[in-house]
Coordinates of C-alpha atoms and ligand atoms in Angstrom, one line a residue:
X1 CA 5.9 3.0 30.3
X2 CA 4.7 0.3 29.1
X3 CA 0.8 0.0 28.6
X4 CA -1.3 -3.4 29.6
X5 CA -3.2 -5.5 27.1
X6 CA -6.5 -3.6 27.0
X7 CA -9.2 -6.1 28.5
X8 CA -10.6 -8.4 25.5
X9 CA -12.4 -12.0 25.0
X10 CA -8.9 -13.0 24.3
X11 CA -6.8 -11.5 26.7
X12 CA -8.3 -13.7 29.2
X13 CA -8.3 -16.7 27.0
X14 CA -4.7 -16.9 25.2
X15 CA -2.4 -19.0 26.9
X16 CA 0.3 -17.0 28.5
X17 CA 3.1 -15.1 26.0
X18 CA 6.5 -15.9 26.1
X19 CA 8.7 -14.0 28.6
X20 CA 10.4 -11.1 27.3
X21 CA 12.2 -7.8 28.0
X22 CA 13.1 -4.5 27.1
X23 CA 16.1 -4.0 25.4
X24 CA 18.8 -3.1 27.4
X25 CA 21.9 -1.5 26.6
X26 CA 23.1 -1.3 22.6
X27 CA 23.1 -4.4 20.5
X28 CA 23.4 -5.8 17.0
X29 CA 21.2 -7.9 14.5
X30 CA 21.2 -8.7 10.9
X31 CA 17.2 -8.0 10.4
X32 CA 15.9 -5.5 13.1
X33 CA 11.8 -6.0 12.5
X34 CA 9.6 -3.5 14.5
X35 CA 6.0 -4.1 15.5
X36 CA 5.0 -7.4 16.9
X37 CA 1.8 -8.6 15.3
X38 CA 1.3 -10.6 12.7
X39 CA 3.3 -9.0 9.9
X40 CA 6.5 -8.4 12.5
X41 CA 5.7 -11.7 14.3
X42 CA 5.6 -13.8 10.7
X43 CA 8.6 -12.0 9.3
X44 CA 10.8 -12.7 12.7
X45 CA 9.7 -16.5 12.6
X46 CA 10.6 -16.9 8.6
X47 CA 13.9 -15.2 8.9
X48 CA 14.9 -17.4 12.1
X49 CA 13.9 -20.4 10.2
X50 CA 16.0 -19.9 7.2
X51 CA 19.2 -18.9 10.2
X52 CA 18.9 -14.9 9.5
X53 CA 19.8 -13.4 13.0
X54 CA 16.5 -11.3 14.2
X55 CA 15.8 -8.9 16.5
X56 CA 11.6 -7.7 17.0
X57 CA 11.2 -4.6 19.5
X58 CA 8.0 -3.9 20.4
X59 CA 6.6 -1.1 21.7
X60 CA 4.4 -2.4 24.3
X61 CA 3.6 -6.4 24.7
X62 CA 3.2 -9.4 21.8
X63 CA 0.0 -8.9 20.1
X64 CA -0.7 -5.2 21.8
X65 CA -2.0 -4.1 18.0
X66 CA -4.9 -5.2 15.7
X67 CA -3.8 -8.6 16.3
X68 CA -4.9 -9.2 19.4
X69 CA -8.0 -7.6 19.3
X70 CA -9.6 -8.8 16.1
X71 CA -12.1 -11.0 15.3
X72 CA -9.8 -13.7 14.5
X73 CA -12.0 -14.5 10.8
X74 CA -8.9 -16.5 9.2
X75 CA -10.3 -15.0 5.1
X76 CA -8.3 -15.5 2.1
X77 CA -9.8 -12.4 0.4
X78 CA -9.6 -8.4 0.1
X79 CA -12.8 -7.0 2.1
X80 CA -13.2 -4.4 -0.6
X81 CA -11.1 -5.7 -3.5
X82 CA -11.9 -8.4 -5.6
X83 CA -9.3 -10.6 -8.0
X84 CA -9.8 -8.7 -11.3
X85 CA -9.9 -5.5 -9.1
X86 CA -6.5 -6.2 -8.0
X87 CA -5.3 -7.4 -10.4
X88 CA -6.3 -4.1 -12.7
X89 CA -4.9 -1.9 -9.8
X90 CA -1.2 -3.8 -10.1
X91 CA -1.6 -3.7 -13.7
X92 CA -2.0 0.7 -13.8
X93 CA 0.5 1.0 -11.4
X94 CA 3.3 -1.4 -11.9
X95 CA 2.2 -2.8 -16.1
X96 CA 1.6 -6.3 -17.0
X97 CA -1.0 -9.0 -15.3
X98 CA 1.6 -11.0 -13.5
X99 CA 2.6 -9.2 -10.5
X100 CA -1.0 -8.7 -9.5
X101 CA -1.9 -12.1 -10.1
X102 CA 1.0 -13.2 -7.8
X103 CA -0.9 -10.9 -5.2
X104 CA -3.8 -12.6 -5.3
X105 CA -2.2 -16.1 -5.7
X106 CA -0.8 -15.0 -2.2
X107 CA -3.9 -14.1 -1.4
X108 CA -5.7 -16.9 -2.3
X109 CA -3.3 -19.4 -0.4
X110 CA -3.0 -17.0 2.8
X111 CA -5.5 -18.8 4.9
X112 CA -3.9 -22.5 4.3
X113 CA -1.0 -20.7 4.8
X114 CA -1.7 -19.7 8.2
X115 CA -3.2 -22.6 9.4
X116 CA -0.4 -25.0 8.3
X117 CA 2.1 -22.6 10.3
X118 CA -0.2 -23.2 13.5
X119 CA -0.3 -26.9 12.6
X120 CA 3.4 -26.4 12.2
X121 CA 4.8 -24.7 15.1
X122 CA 2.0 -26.4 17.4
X123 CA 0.4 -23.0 18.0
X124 CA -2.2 -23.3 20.7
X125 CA -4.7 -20.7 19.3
X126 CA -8.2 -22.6 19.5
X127 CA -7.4 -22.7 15.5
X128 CA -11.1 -24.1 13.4
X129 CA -10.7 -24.5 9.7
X130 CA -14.3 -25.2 9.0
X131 CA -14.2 -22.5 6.5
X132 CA -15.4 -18.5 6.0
X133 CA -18.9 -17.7 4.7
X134 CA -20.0 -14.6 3.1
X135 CA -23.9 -13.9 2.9
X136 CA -25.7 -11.9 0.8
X137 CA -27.7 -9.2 2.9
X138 CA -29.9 -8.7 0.1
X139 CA -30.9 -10.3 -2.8
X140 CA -29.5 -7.8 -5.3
X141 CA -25.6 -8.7 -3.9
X142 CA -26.3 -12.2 -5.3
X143 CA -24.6 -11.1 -8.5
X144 CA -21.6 -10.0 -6.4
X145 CA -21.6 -13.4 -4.7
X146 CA -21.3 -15.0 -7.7
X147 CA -18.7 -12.7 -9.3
X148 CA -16.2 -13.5 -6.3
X149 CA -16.7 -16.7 -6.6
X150 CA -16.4 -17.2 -10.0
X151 CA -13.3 -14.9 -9.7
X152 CA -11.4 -17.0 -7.5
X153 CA -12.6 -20.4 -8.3
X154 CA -10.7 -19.4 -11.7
X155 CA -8.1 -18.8 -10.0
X156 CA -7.7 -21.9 -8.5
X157 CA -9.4 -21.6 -4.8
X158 CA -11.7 -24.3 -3.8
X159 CA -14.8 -21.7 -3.7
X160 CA -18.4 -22.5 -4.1
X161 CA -22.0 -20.7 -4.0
X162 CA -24.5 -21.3 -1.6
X163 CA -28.5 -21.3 -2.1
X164 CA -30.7 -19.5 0.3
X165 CA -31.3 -22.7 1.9
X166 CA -27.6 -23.6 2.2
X167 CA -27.0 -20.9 3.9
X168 CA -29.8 -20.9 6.2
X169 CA -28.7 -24.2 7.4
X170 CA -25.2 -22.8 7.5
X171 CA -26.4 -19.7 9.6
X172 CA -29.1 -21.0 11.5
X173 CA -31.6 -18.2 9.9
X174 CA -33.1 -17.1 6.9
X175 CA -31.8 -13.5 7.8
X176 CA -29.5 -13.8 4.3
X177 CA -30.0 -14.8 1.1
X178 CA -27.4 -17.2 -0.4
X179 CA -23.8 -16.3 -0.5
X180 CA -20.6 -18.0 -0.9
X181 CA -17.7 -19.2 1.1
X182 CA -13.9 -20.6 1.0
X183 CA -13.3 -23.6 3.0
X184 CA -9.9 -22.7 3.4
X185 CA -10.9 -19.9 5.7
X186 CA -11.8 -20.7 9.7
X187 CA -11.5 -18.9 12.9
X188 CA -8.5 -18.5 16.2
X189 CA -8.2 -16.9 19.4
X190 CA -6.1 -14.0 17.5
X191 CA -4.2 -13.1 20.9
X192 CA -3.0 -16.9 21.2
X193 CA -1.9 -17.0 17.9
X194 CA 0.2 -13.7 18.3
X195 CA 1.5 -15.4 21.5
X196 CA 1.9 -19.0 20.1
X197 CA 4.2 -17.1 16.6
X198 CA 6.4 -15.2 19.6
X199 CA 7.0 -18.6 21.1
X200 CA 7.7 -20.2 17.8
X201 CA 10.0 -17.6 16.6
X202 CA 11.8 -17.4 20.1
X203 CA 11.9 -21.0 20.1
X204 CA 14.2 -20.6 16.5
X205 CA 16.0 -18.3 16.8
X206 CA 14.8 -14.9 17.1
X207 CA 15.3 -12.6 19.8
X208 CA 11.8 -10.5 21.0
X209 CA 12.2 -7.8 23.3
X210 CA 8.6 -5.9 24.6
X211 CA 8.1 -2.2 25.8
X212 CA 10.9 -1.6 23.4
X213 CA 9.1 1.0 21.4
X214 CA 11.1 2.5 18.6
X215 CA 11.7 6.3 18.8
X216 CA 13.5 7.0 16.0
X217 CA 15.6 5.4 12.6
X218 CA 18.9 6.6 11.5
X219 CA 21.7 5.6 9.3
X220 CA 24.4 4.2 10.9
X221 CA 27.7 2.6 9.4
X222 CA 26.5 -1.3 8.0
X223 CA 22.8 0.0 7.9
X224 CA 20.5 1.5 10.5
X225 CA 20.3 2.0 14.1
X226 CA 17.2 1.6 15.9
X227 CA 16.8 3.9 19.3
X228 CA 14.5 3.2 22.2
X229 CA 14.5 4.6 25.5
X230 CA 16.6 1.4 26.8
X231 CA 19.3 1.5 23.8
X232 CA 20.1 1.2 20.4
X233 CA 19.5 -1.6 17.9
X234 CA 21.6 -1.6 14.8
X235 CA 21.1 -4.0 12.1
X236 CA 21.3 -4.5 8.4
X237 CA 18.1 -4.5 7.7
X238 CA 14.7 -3.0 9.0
X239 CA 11.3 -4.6 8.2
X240 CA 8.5 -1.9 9.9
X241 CA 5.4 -3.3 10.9
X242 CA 3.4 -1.0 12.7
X243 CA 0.3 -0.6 10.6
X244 CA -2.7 1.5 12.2
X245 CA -0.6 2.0 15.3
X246 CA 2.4 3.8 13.2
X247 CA 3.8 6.8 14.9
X248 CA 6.1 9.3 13.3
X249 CA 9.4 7.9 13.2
X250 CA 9.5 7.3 9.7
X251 CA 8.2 10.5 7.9
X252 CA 4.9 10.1 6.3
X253 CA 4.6 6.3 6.9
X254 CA 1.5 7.1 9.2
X255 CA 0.0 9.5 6.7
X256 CA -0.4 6.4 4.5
X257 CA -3.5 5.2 6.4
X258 CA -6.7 5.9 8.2
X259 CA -6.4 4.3 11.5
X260 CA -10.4 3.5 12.1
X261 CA -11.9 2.0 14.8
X262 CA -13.8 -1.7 14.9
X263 CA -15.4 -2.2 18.4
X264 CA -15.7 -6.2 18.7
X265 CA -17.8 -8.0 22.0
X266 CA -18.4 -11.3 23.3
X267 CA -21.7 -12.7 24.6
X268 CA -21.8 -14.9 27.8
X269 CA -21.0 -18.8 27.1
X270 CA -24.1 -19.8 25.3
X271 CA -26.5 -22.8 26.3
X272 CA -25.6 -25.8 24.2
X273 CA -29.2 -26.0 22.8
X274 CA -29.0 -22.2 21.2
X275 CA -25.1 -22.8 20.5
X276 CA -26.0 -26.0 18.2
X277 CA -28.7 -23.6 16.2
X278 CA -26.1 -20.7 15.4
X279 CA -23.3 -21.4 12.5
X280 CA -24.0 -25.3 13.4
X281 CA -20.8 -26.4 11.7
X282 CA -18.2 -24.0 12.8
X283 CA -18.3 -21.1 10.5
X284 CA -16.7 -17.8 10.8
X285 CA -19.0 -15.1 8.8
X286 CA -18.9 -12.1 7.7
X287 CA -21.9 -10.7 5.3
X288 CA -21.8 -8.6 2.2
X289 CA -22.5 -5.0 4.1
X290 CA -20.1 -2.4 4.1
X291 CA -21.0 -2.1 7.5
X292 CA -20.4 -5.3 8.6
X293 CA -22.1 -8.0 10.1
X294 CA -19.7 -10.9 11.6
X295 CA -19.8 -13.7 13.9
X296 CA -18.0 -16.7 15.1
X297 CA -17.9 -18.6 18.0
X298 CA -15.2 -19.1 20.6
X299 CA -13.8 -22.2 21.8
X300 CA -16.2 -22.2 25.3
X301 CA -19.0 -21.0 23.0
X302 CA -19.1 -17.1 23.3
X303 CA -20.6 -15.5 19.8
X304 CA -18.2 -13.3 18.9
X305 CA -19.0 -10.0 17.2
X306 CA -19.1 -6.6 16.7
X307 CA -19.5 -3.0 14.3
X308 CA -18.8 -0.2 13.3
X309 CA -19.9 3.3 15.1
X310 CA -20.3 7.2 13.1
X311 CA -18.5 9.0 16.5
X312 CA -16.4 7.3 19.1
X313 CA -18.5 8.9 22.1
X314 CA -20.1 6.5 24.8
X315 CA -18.7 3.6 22.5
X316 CA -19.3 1.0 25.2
X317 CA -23.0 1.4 25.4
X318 CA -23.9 2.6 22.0
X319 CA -22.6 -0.6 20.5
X320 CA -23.6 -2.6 23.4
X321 CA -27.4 -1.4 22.1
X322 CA -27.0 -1.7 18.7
X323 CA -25.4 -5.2 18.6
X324 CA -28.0 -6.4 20.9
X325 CA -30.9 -5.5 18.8
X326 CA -28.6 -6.7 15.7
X327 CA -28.2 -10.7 17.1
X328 CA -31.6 -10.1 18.3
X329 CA -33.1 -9.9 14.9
X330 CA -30.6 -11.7 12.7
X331 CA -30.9 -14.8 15.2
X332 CA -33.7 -14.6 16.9
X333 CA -33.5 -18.0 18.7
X334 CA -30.6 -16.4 21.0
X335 CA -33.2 -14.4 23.3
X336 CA -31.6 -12.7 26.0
X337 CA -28.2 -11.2 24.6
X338 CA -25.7 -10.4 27.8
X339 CA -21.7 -9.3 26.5
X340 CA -19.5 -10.6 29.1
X341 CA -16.6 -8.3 26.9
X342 CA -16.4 -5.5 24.6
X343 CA -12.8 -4.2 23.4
X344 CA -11.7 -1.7 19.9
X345 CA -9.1 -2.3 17.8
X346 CA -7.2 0.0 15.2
X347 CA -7.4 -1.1 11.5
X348 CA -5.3 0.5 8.9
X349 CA -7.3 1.8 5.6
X350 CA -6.0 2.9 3.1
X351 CA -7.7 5.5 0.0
X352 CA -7.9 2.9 -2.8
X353 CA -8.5 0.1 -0.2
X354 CA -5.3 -1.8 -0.9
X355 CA -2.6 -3.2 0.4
X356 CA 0.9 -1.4 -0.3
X357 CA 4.5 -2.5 0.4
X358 CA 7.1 0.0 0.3
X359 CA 10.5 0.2 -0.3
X360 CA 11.2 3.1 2.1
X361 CA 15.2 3.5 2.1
X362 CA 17.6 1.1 0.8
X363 CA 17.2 -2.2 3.1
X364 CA 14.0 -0.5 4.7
X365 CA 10.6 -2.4 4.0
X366 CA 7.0 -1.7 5.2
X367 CA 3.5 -3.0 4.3
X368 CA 0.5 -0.9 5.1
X369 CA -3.2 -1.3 4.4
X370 CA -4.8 -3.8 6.3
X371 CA -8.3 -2.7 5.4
X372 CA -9.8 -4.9 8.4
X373 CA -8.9 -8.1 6.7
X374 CA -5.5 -8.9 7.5
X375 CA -4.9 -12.3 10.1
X376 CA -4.2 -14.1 6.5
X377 CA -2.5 -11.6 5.0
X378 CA -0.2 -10.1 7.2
X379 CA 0.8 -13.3 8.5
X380 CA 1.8 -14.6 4.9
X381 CA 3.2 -11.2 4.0
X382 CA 5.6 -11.5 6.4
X383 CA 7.2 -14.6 5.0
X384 CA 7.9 -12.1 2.0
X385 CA 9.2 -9.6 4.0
X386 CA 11.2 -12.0 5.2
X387 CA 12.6 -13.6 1.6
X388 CA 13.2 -9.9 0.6
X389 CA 15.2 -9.3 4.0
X390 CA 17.2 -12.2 3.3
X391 CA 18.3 -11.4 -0.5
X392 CA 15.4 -12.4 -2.3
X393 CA 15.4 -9.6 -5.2
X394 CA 11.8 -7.3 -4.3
X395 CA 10.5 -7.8 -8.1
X396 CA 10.6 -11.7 -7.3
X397 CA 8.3 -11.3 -3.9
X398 CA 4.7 -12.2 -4.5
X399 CA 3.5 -8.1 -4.1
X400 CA 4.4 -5.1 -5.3
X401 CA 6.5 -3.3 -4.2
X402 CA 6.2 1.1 -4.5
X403 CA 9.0 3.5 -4.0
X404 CA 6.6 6.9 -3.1
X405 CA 4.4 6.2 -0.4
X406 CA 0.9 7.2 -1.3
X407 CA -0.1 9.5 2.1
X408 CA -3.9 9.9 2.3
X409 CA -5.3 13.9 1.6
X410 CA -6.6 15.5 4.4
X411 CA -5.0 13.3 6.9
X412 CA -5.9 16.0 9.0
X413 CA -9.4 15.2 8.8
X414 CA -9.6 11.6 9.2
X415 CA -12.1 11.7 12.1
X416 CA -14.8 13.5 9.8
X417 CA -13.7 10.9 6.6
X418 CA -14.5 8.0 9.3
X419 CA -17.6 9.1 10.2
X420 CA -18.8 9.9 6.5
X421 CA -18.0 6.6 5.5
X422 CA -19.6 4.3 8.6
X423 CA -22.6 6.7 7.3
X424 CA -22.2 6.3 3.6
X425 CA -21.8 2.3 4.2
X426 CA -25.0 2.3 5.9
X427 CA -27.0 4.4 3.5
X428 CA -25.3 1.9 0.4
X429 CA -26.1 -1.2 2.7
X430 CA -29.5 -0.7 2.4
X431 CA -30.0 0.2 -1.1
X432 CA -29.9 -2.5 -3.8
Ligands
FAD501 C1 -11.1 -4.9 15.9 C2 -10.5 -5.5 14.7 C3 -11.1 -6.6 14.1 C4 -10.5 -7.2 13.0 N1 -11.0 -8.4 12.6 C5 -10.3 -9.1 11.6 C6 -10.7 -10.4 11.2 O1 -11.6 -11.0 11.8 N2 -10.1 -11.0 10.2 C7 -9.0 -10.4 9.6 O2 -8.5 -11.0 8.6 N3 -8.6 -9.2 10.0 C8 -9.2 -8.5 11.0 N4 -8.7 -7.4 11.4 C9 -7.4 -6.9 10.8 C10 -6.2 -7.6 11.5 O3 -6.3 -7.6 12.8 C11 -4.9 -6.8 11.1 O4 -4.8 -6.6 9.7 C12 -3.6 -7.5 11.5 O5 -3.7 -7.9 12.9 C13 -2.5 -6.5 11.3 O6 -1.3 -7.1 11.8 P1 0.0 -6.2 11.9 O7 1.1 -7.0 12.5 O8 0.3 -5.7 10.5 O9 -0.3 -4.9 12.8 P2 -0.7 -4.9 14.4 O10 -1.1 -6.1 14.9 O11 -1.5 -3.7 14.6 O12 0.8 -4.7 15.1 C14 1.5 -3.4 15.1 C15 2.3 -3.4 16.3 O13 3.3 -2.4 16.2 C16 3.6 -1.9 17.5 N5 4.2 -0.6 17.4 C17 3.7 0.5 16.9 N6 4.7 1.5 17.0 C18 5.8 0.9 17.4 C19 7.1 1.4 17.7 N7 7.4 2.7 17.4 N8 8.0 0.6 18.1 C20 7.7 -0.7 18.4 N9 6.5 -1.3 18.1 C21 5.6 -0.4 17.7 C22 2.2 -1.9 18.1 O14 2.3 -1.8 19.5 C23 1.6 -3.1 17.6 O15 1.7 -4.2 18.5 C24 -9.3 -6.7 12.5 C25 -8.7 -5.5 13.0 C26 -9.3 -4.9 14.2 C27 -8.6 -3.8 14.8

């Protein structure tokens, strides 16, 4: 059975998705590409554009995952991560500079990247490249301000600092205390861009089937064969793109992340006079806390936000309270605070907080480890899933790519580990 798009801001403000159906009956693809959010969605649409027969099942509808529910910050960065970071992480694992610079060159373009697809394909996803802003919450995190920026504008992306004052005219308070930002970055209606890549890869070539979800993988003669409760795919090739909502049809692929919960709301349409005070020129935002603090706007002029809760319990009107008295200080003009929405997502962490693509089984890829930042990076990760499924040799995609999946330690446990780190973020958050 398939389940509905859980009620969200943007499941009742995408445009409509593209028809589709389950598969029925056995059939045949070169690429089969399970999981349709961004990573599936971006891989289906490159390999139909460079005339790779495609096939995407997925389990439930377009944009059921992460990708519909986020808070559609388009950010050319790691959230934890920063350039010499991963670069040094590549580096121990893989030797040499040059694979993890290629990361974060594919990093560094990912935003652009996605935008010019929209632009491209004529996506209709309320798409604003005004840029992304990242605050300082407190003075100290200045220095860490500055050491992103100055790590990426050497590499080439059009970064640049921001005073107190900037960013209090950015903002519309005096809440933060300088910060940086990539004007590269923006903000969409995530659902409508999930939607608006479906169409676009449909519209090429690729064939989408929905509440196809994939029960198991096995070899068959010419590759793999795919089975779902309406038939079997076979294809050449799989590219897996399940991410926090992984199940257990490949072994140990879901023991590779934390699946963790970000709750995400959207006020009532704000008066025109408050909207103009709040991120004046379009921003989308998201500060230096471990615990973060993000907003954007919509296209009608909701403020969309959200957090992070210890325990899942009574969800809706614990972070209902909190996120009130949260806008409530941080922008104080706003006065009454009413949510008209509040939905949860899934993101996929992972132990050392990056991203991994694995080479599972000969013609088998996967990329886990979304860390909450990933509209950018899934969506230009799956264009190299997509080179790599169409011959491209895996030491000449821009990531690197692991053999042995690296499965989290005490898996089991995941629901304590979650709750000791929302704690531990907030305890760090407020220390210098
Ligand atoms: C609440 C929230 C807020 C976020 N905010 C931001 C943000 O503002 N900016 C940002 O950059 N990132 C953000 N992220 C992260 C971002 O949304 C994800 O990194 C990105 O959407 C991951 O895309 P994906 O395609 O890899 O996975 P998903 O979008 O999760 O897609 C996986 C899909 O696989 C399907 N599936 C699972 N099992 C099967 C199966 N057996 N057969 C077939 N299909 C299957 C699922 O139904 C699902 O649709 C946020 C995430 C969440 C949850």
């Amino acid at each position: 059975m398939t389940l509905p798009m859980p009620p969200s801001l943007w499941a009742a403000t995408a445009p409509a998705a593209p028809s589709t159906t389950p598969l029925a009956g056995d059939a045949r693809t070169g690429v089969a590409v399970v999981g349709g959010g961004f990573t599936g969605l971006s891989t289906a649409l490159h390999l139909a554009e460079a005339g790779v027969p495609v096939t995407l099942l997925e389990a439930q509808e377009i944009g059921w995952g992460a990708s519909g529910r986020n808070n559609g910050q388009v950010i050319p960065t790691l959230s934890r991560i920063d350039p010499d970071g991963i670069v040094a992480a590549v580096a121990k694992d893989h030797g040499g500079r040059e694979k993890g610079e290629q990361l974060v060159g594919l990093i560094r373009d990912s935003a652009a990247f996605t935008f010019d697809l929209i632009r491209r394909h004529g996506i209709e996803a309320e798409a604003v490249q005004n840029g992304w802003i990242q605050p300082a919450h407190r003075a100290s995190r200045l220095k860490l301000s500055a050491a992103r920026a100055e790590q990426w504008g050497r590499r080439g992306a059009p970064v640049r600092m921001y005073s107190r004052e900037e960013m209090a005219a950015l903002t519309g308070t005096d809440h933060w205390h300088g910060g940086w930002g990539n004007p590269t970055g923006g903000r969409i209606n995530p659902l409508g861009l999930a939607r608006g890549m479906a169409a676009a890869a449909i519209r090429t070539g690729a064939v989408v089937h929905t509440g196809s979800p994939v029960r198991g993988i096995r070899k068959a003669p010419g590759g793999w064969a795919l089975d779902t409760p309406g038939g079997a795919l076979t294809a050449e090739r799989v590219v897996i793109a399940t991410q926090a909502y992984t199940g257990d049809f490949w072994p140990g692929l879901k023991r590779t992340v934390v699946p963790v919960r970000s709750y995400q709301m959207a006020t009532s349409v704000l008066s025109d006079n408050i909207r103009k005070t709040i991120l004046p020129e379009g921003h989308a935002l998201s500060d230096t806390r471990g615990d973060l603090y993000f907003y954007r706007f919509d296209a009608n002029g909701r403020l969309v936000t959200g957090g992070g809760l210890i325990v899942p319990f009574g969800w809706d009107s614990r972070i209902r309270a909190r996120i009130t008295e949260r806008i409530r200080r941080v922008f104080p003009q706003i006065g009454d605070v009413r949510f008209d929405y509040s939905w949860w997502g899934y993101i996929a962490a992972t132990a050392d907080k990056m991203p991994h693509v694995y080479d599972l089984a000969p013609g088998v890829l996967t990329w886990t480890g979304c860390n909450g930042r990933g509209v950018a990076l899934a969506t230009a990760l799956g264009r190299e899933l997509a080179l790599a499924s169409n011959g491209t040799p895996l030491r000449d995609i821009a990531a690197p790519v692991e053999t042995r999946l690296r499965t989290i330690t005490g898996h089991a446990f995941r629901s304590l580990g979650i709750a000791w780190n929302v704690a531990k973020a907030r305890q760090l958050d407020a220390r210098d």
